[in-house]
CSV table of C-alpha atoms in Angstrom, one decimal:
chain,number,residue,atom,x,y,z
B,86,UNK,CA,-32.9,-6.1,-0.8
B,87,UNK,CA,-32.6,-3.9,-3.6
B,88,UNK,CA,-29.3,-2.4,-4.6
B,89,UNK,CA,-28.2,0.1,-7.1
B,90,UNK,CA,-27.1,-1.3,-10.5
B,91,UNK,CA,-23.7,-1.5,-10.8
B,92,UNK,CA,-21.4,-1.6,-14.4
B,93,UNK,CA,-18.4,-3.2,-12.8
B,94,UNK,CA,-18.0,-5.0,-9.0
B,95,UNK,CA,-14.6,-6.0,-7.6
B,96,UNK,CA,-13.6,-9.2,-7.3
B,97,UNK,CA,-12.2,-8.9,-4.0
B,98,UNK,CA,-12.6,-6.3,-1.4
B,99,UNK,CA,-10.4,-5.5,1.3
B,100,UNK,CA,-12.3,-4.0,4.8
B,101,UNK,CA,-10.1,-1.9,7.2
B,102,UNK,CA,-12.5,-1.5,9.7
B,103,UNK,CA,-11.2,1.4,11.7
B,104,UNK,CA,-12.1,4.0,14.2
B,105,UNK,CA,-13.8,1.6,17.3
B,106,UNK,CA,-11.9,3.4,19.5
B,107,UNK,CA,-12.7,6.9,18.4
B,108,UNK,CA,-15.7,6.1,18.4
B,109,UNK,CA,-15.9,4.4,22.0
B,110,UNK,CA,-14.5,7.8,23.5
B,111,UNK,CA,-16.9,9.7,21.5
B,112,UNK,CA,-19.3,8.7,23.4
B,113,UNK,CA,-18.0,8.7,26.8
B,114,UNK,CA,-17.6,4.7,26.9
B,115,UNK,CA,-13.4,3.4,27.4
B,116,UNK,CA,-11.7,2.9,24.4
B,117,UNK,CA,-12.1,-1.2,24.3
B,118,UNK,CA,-15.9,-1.1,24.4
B,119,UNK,CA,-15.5,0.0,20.7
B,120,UNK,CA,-14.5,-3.1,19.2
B,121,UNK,CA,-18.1,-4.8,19.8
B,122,UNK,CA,-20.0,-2.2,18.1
B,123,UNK,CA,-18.2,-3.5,15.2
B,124,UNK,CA,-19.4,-6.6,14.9
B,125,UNK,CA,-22.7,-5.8,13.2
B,126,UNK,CA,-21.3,-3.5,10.7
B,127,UNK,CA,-19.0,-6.7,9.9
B,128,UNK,CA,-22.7,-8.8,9.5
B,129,UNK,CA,-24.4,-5.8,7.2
B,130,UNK,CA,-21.5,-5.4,5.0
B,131,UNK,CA,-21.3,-9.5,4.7
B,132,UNK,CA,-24.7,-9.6,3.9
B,133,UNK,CA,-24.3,-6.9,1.0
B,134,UNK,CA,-21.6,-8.7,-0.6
B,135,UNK,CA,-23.3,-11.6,-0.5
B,136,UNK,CA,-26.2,-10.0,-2.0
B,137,UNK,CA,-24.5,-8.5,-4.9
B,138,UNK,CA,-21.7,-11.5,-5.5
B,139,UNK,CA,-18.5,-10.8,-4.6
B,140,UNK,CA,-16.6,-13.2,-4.9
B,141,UNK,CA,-14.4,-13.0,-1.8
B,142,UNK,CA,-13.8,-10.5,1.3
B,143,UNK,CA,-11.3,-10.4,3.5
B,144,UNK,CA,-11.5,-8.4,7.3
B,145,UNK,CA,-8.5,-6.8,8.9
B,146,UNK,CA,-9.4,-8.5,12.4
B,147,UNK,CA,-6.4,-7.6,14.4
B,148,UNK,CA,-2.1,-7.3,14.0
B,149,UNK,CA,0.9,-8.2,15.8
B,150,UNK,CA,1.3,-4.6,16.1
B,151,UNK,CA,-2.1,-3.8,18.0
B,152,UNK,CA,-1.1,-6.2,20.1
B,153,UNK,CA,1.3,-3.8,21.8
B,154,UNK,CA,-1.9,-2.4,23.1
B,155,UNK,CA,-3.1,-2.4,26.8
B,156,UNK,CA,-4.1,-5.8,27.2
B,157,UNK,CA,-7.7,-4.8,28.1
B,158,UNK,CA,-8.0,-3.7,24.4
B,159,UNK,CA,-6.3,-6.9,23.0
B,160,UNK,CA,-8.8,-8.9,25.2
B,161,UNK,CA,-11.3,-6.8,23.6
B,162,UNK,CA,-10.4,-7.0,19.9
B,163,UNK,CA,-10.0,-10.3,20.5
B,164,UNK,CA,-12.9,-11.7,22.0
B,165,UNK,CA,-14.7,-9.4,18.8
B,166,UNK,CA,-13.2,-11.5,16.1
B,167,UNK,CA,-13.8,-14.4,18.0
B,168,UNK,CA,-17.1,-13.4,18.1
B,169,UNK,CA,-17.2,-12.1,14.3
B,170,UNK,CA,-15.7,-16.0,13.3
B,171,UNK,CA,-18.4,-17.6,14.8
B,172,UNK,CA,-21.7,-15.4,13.7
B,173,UNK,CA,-20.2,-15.9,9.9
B,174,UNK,CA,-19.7,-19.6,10.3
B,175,UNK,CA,-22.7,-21.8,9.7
B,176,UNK,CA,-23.5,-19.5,6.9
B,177,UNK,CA,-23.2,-19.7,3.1
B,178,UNK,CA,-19.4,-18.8,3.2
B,179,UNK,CA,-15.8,-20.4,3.2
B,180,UNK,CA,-14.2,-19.1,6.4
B,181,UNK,CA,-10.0,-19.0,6.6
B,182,UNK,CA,-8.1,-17.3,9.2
B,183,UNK,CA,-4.4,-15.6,8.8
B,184,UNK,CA,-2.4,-15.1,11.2
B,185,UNK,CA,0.5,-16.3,14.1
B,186,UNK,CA,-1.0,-19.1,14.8
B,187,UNK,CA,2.3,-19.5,17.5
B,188,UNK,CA,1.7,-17.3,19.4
B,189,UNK,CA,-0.7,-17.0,22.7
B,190,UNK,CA,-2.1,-13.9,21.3
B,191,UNK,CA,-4.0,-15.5,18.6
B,192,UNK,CA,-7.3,-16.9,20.2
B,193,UNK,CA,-7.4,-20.8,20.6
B,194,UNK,CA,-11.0,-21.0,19.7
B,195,UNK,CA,-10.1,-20.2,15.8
B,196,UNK,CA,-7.5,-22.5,15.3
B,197,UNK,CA,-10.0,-25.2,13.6
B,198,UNK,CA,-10.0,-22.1,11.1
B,199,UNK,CA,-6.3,-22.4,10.2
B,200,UNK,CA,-7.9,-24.4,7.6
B,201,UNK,CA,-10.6,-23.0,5.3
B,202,UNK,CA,-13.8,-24.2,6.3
B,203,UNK,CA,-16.8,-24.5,4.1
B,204,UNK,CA,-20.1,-24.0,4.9
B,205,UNK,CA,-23.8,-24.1,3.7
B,206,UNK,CA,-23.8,-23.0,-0.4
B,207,UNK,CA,-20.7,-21.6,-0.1
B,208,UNK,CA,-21.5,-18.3,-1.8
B,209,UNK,CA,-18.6,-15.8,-0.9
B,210,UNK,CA,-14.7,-16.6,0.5
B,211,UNK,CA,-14.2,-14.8,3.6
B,212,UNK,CA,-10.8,-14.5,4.7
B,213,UNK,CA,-10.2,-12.8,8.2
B,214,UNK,CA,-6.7,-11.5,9.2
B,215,UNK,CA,-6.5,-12.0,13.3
B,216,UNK,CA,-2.9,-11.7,14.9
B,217,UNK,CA,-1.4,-10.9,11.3
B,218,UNK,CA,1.5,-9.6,10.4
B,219,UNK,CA,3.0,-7.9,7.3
B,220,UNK,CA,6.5,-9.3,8.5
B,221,UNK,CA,5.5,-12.8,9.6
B,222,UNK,CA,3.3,-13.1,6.3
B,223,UNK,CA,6.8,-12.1,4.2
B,224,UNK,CA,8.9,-13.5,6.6
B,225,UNK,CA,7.8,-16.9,4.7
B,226,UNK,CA,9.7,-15.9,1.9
B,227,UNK,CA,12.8,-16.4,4.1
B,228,UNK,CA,12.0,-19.6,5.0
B,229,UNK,CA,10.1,-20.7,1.6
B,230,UNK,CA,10.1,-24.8,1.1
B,231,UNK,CA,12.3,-25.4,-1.5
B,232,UNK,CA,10.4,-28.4,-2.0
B,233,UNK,CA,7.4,-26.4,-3.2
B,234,UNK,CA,8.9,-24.8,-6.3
B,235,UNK,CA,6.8,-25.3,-9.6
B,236,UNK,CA,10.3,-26.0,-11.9
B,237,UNK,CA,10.6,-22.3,-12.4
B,238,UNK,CA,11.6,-21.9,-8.5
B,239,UNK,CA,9.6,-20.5,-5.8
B,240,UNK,CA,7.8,-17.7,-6.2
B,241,UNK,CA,6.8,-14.7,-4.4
B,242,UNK,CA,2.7,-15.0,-4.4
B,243,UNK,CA,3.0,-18.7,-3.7
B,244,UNK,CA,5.4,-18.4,-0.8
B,245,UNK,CA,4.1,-15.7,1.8
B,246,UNK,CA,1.8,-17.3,4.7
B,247,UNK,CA,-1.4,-15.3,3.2
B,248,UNK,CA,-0.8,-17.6,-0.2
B,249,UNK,CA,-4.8,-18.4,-0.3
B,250,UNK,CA,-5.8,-14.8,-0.4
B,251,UNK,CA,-5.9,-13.3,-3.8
B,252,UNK,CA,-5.2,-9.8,-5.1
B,253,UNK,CA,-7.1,-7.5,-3.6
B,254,UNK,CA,-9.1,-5.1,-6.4
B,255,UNK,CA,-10.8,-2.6,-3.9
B,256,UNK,CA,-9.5,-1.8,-0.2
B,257,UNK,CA,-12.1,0.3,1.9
B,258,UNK,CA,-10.8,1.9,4.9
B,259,UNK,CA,-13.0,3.3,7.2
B,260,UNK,CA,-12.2,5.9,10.1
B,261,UNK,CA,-10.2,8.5,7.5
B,262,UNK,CA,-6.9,7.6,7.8
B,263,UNK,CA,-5.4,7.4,4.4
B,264,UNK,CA,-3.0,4.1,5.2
B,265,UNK,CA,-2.8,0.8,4.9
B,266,UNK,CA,-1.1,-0.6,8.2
B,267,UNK,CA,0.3,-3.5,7.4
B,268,UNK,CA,-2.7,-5.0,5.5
B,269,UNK,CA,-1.3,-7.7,3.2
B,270,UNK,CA,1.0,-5.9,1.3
B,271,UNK,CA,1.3,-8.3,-1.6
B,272,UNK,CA,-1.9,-8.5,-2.2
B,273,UNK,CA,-2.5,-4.8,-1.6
B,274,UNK,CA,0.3,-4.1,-4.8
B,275,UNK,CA,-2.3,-3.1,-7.3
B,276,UNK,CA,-5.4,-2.2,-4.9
B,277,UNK,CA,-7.5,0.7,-5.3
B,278,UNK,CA,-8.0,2.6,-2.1
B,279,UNK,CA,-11.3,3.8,-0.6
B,280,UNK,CA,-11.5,6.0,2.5
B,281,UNK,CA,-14.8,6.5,4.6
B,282,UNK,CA,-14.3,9.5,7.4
B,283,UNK,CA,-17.4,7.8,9.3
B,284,UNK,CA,-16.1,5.6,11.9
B,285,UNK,CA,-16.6,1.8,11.8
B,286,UNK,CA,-19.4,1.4,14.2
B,287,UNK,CA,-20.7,4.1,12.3
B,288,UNK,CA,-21.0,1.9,8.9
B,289,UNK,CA,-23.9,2.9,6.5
B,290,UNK,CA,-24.6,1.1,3.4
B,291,UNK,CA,-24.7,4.1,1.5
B,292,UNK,CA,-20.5,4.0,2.6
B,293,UNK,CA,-20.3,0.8,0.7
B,294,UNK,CA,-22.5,1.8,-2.1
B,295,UNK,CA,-20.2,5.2,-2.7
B,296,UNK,CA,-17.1,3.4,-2.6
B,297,UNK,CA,-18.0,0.5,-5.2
B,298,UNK,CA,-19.5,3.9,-7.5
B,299,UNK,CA,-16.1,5.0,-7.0
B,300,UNK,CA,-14.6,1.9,-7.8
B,301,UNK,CA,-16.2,1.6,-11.4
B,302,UNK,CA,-15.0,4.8,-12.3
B,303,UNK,CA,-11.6,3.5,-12.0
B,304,UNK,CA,-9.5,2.0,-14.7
B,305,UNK,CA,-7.4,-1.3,-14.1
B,306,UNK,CA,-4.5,-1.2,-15.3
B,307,UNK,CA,-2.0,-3.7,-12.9
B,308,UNK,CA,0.7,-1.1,-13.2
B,309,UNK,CA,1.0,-1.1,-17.1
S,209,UNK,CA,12.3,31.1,-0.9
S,210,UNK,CA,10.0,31.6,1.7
S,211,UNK,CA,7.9,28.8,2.9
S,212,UNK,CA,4.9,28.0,5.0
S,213,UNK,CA,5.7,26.8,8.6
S,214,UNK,CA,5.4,22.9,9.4
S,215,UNK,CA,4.9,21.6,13.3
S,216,UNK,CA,6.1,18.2,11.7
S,217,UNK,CA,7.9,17.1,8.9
S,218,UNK,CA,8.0,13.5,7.1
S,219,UNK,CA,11.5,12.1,7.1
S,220,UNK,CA,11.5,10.4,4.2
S,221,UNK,CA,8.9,11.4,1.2
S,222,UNK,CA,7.6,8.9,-1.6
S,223,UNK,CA,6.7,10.4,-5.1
S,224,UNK,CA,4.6,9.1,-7.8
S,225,UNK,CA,4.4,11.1,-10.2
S,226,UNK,CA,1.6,10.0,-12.4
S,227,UNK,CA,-0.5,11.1,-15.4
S,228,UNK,CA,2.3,12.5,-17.9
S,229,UNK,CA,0.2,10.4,-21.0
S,230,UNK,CA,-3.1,12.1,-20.1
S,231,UNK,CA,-1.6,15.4,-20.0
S,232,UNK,CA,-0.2,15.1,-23.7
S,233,UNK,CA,-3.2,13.5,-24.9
S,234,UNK,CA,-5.3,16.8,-23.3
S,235,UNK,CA,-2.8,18.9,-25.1
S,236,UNK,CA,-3.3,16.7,-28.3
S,237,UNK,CA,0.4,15.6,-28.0
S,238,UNK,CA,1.5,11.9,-28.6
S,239,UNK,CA,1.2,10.4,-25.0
S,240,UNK,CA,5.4,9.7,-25.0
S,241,UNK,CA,5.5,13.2,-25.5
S,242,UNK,CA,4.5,14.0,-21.9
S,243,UNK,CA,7.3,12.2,-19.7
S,244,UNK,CA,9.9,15.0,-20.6
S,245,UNK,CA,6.9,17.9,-19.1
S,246,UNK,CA,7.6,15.9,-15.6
S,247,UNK,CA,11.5,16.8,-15.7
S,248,UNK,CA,10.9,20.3,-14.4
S,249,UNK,CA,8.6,19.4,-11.5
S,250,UNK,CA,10.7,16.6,-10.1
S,251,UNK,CA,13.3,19.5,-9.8
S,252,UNK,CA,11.1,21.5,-8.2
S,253,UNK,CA,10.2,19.1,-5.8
S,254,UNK,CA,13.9,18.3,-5.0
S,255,UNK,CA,14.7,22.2,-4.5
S,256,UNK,CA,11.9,22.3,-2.2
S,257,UNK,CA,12.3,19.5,0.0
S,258,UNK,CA,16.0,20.8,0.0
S,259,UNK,CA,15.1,24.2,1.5
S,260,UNK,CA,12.6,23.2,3.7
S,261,UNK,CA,15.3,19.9,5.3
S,262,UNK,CA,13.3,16.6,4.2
S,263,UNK,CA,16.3,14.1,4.6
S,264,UNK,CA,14.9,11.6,2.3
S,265,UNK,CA,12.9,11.9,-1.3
S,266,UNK,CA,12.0,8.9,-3.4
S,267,UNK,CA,10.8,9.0,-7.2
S,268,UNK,CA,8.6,6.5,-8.9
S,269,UNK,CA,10.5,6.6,-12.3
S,270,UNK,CA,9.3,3.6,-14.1
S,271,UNK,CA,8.7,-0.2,-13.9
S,272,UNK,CA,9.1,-3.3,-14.9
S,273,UNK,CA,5.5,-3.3,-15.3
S,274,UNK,CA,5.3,-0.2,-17.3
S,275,UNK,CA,8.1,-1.4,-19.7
S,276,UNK,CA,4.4,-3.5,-21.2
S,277,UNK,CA,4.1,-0.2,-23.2
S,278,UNK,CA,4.6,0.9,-26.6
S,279,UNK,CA,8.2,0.8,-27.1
S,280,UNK,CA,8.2,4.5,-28.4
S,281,UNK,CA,6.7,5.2,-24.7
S,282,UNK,CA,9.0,3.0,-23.0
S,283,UNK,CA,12.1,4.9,-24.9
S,284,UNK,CA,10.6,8.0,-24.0
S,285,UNK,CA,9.9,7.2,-19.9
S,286,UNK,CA,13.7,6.3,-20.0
S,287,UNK,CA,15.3,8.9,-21.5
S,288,UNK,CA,13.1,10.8,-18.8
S,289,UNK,CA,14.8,9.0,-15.8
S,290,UNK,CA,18.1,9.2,-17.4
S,291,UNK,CA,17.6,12.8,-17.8
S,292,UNK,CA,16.6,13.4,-14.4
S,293,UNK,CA,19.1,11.9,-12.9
S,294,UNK,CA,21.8,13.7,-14.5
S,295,UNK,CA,20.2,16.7,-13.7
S,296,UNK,CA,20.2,16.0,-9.9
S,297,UNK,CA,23.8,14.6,-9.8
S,298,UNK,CA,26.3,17.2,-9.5
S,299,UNK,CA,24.0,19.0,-7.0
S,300,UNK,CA,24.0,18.6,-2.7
S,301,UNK,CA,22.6,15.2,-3.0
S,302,UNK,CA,23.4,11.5,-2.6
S,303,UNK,CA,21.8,9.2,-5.8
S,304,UNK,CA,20.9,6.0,-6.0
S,305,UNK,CA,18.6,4.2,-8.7
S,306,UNK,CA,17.1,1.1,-8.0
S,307,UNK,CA,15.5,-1.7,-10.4
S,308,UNK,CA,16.6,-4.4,-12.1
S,309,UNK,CA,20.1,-3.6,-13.7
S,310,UNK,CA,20.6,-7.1,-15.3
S,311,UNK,CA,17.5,-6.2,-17.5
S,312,UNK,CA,18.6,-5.1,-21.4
S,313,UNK,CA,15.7,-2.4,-20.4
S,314,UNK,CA,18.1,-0.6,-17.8
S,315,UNK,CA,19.6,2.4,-19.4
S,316,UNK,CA,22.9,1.9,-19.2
S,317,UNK,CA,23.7,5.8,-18.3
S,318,UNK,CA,22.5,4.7,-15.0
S,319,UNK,CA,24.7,1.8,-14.4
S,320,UNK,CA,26.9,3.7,-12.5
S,321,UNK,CA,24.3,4.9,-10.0
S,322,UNK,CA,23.6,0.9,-8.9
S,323,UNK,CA,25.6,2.2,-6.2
S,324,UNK,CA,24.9,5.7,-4.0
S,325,UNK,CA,27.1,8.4,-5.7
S,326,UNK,CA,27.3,11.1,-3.1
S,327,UNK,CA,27.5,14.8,-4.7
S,328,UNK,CA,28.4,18.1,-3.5
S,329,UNK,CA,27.1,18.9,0.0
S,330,UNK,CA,25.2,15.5,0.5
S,331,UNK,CA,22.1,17.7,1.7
S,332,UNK,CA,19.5,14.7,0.7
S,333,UNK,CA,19.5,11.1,0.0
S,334,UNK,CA,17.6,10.3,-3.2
S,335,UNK,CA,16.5,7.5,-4.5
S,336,UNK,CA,15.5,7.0,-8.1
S,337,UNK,CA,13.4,3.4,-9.2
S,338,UNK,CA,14.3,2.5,-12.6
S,339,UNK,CA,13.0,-0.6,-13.9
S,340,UNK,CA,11.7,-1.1,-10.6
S,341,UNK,CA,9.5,-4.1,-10.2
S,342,UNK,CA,7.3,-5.4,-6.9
S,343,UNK,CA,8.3,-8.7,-7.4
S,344,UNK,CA,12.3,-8.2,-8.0
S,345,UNK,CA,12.2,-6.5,-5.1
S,346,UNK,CA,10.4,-9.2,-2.8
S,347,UNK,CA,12.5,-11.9,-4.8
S,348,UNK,CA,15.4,-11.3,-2.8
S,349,UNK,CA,13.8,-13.1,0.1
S,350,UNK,CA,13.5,-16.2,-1.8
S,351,UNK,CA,17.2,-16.0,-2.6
S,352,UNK,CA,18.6,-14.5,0.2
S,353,UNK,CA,22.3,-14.7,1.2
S,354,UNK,CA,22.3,-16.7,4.6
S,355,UNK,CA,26.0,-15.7,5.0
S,356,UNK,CA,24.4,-12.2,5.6
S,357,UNK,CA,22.4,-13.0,8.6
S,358,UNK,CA,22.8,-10.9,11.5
S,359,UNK,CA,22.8,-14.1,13.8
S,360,UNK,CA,18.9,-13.6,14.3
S,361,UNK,CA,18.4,-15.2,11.1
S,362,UNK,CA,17.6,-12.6,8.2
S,363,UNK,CA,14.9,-10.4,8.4
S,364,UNK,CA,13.0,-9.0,5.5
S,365,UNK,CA,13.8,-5.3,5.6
S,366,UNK,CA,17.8,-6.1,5.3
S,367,UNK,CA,17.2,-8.8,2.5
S,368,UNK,CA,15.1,-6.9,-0.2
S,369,UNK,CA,16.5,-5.4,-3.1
S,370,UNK,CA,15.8,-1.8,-2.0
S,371,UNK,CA,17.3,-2.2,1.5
S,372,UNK,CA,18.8,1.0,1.0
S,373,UNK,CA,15.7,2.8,1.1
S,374,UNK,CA,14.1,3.5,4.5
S,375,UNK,CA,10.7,3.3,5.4
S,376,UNK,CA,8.5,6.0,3.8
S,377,UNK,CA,6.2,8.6,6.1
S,378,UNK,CA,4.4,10.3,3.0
S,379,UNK,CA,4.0,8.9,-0.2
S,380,UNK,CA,2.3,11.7,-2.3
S,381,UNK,CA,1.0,10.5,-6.0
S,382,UNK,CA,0.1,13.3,-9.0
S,383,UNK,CA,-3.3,12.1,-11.3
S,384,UNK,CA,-6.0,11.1,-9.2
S,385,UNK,CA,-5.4,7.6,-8.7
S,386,UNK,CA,-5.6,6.0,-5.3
S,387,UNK,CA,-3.5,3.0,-5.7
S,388,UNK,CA,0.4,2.4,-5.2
S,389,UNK,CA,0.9,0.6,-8.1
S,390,UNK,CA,3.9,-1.8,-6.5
S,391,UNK,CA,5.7,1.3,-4.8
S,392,UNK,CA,8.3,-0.1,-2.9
S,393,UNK,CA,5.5,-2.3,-1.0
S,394,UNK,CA,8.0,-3.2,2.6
S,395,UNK,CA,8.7,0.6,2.8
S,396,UNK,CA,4.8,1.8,2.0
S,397,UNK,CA,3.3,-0.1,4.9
S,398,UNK,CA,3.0,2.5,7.6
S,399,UNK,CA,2.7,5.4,5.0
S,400,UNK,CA,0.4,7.9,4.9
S,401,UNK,CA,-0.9,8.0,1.6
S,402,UNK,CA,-2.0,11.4,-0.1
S,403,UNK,CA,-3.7,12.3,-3.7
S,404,UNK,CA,-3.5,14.8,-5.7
S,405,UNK,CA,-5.9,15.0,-8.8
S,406,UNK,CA,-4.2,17.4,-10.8
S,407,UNK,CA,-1.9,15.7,-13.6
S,408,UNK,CA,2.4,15.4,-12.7
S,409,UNK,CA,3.6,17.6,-15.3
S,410,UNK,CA,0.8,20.5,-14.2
S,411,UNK,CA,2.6,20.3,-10.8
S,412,UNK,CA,2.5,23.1,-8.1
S,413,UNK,CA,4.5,24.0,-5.3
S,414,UNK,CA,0.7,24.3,-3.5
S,415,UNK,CA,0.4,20.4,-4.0
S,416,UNK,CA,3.3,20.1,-1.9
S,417,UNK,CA,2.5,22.3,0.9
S,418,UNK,CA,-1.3,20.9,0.9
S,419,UNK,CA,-0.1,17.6,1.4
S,420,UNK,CA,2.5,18.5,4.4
S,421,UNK,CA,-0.2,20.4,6.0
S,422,UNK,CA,-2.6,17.2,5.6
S,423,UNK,CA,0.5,15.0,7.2
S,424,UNK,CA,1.0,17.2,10.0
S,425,UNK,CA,-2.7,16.7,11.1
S,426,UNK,CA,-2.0,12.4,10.7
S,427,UNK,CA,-0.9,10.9,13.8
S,428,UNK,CA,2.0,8.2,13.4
S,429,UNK,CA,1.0,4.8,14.9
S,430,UNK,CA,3.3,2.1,12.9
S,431,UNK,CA,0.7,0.4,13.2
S,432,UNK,CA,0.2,0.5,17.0
């Protein structure tokens, strides 16, 4: 596919992939037959990236705090990254999923993805946050292995439980809400933010393409 | 001074005040000549968030990161905060700045506000960062006092360096950029984040009411 020409890609993009609900009642459908309609948006935006070679992507699946949800939504959201795991394995990616892993809420069937898993050419690192919590991923902090420290004592990037996944240079929300939720707040320290109004399901390429236009426009500066 | 109506109000407001360099460099100043220009606005903002009862105000003075500067810049961005503070001591307000005091680029004028100096009729609770750094602040959690558990074990908002502060419902940043640049990353999480392009020093009291008006319209999740 051809793509515009672009001065200066990210490294890392973050995807907060909101508004499935919104968009469900929108359309007269309940609120947890959103989340499926967000599976191919996941697929399109996987293939651009691919495409124009990122490096590494990470998906805000699903929190702790969703989880307070009724549970026919968490079943929902669940069984969508479940579902999102499995149609991005066996492709050219390196797959790793974040999250409780102890607790019944995160899905058995991606516990063989505690571990990153490599497959085909592996072109792009996926990372895909499902059961995650800002608070359990700091919490590590509190609990760091002492027996881990480098000589110079432990330190903060190398102790939270999202270790493997690397600063995050452009974070696209879509849905409008200006926020980050939670989504890995280490990582997100010197992140440039994106919003998209359009709803998830609603995804256009053009969305992607206007926020990485955006993105070179920007200056990086890591807070000097 | 008469003000717009609000339905709802943030609690506790986050300010980042950027793009003081890029207005002196428009004016043809010397870029360290534009910190003392965001004196006046940051007392502004305090006088209106006074009248119109926001509990809480937080100001991005500088960090550890920015201390990477020129030294004629660095010198300048401190005298700033010293100045500031001094200015909003001795008014209806509670002070404390936050950063790392054990750093030789501290001021020492502001030694004495390592701990919350309580002024007048206590009508807000500021908080001034100062040498502020991401990483100082997550550090605690590495070294954590266990003899300050709570008999749950510690938890991450009580052990951080800025403990004090409280979580933050608005964080509103001057200059354009969409980023947080290491603001005070535990208390950011749920905020809702608004930009305003024109420069710090060119500041309005319309920014402010723009960006209460926008809030009002955001529903409050946590995350939920």
């Amino acid at each position: 596919m051809a793509h515009p020409k672009f001065k200066r890609l990210p490294g890392h993009i973050g995807v907060i992939p909101d508004g499935n609900r919104r968009w469900a009642v929108a359309r007269g459908l309940a609120k947890e037959d959103g989340y499926r309609n967000g599976l191919e948006p996941g697929m399109m935006l996987y293939e651009l990236c691919l495409e124009l070679g990122i490096p590494e992507l990470t998906f805000y699946g699903f929190t702790q705090d969703n989880t307070k949800r009724p549970a026919v939504q968490t079943r929902a959201f669940q069984k969508a990254c479940v579902d999102a795991v499995r149609m991005l394995s066996n492709r050219d990616a390196s797959l790793l999923v974040i999250g409780d892993y102890n607790s019944p809420l995160f899905p058995r069937e991606l516990l063989e993805y505690r571990e990153r898993k490599t497959f085909g050419r592996n072109l792009i690192k996926i990372n895909f946050l499902v059961n995650y919590g800002w608070m359990w991923d700091l919490n590590h902090l509190l609990k760091h292995d002492l027996a881990s420290n480098n000589g110079n004592g432990p330190n903060v990037r190398d102790s939270i439980a999202s270790r493997d996944v690397s600063r995050i240079d452009l974070i696209i929300r879509w849905g409008g809400r200006r926020r980050l939720s939670g989504f890995l707040p280490v990582q997100s320290i010197y992140s440039d933010f994106y919003v998209v109004d359009d709803l998830w399901p609603d995804f256009k390429k053009e969305h992607f393409y206007d926020a990485l236009r955006w993105y070179e426009t920007q200056d990086v500066t890591l807070g000097g």
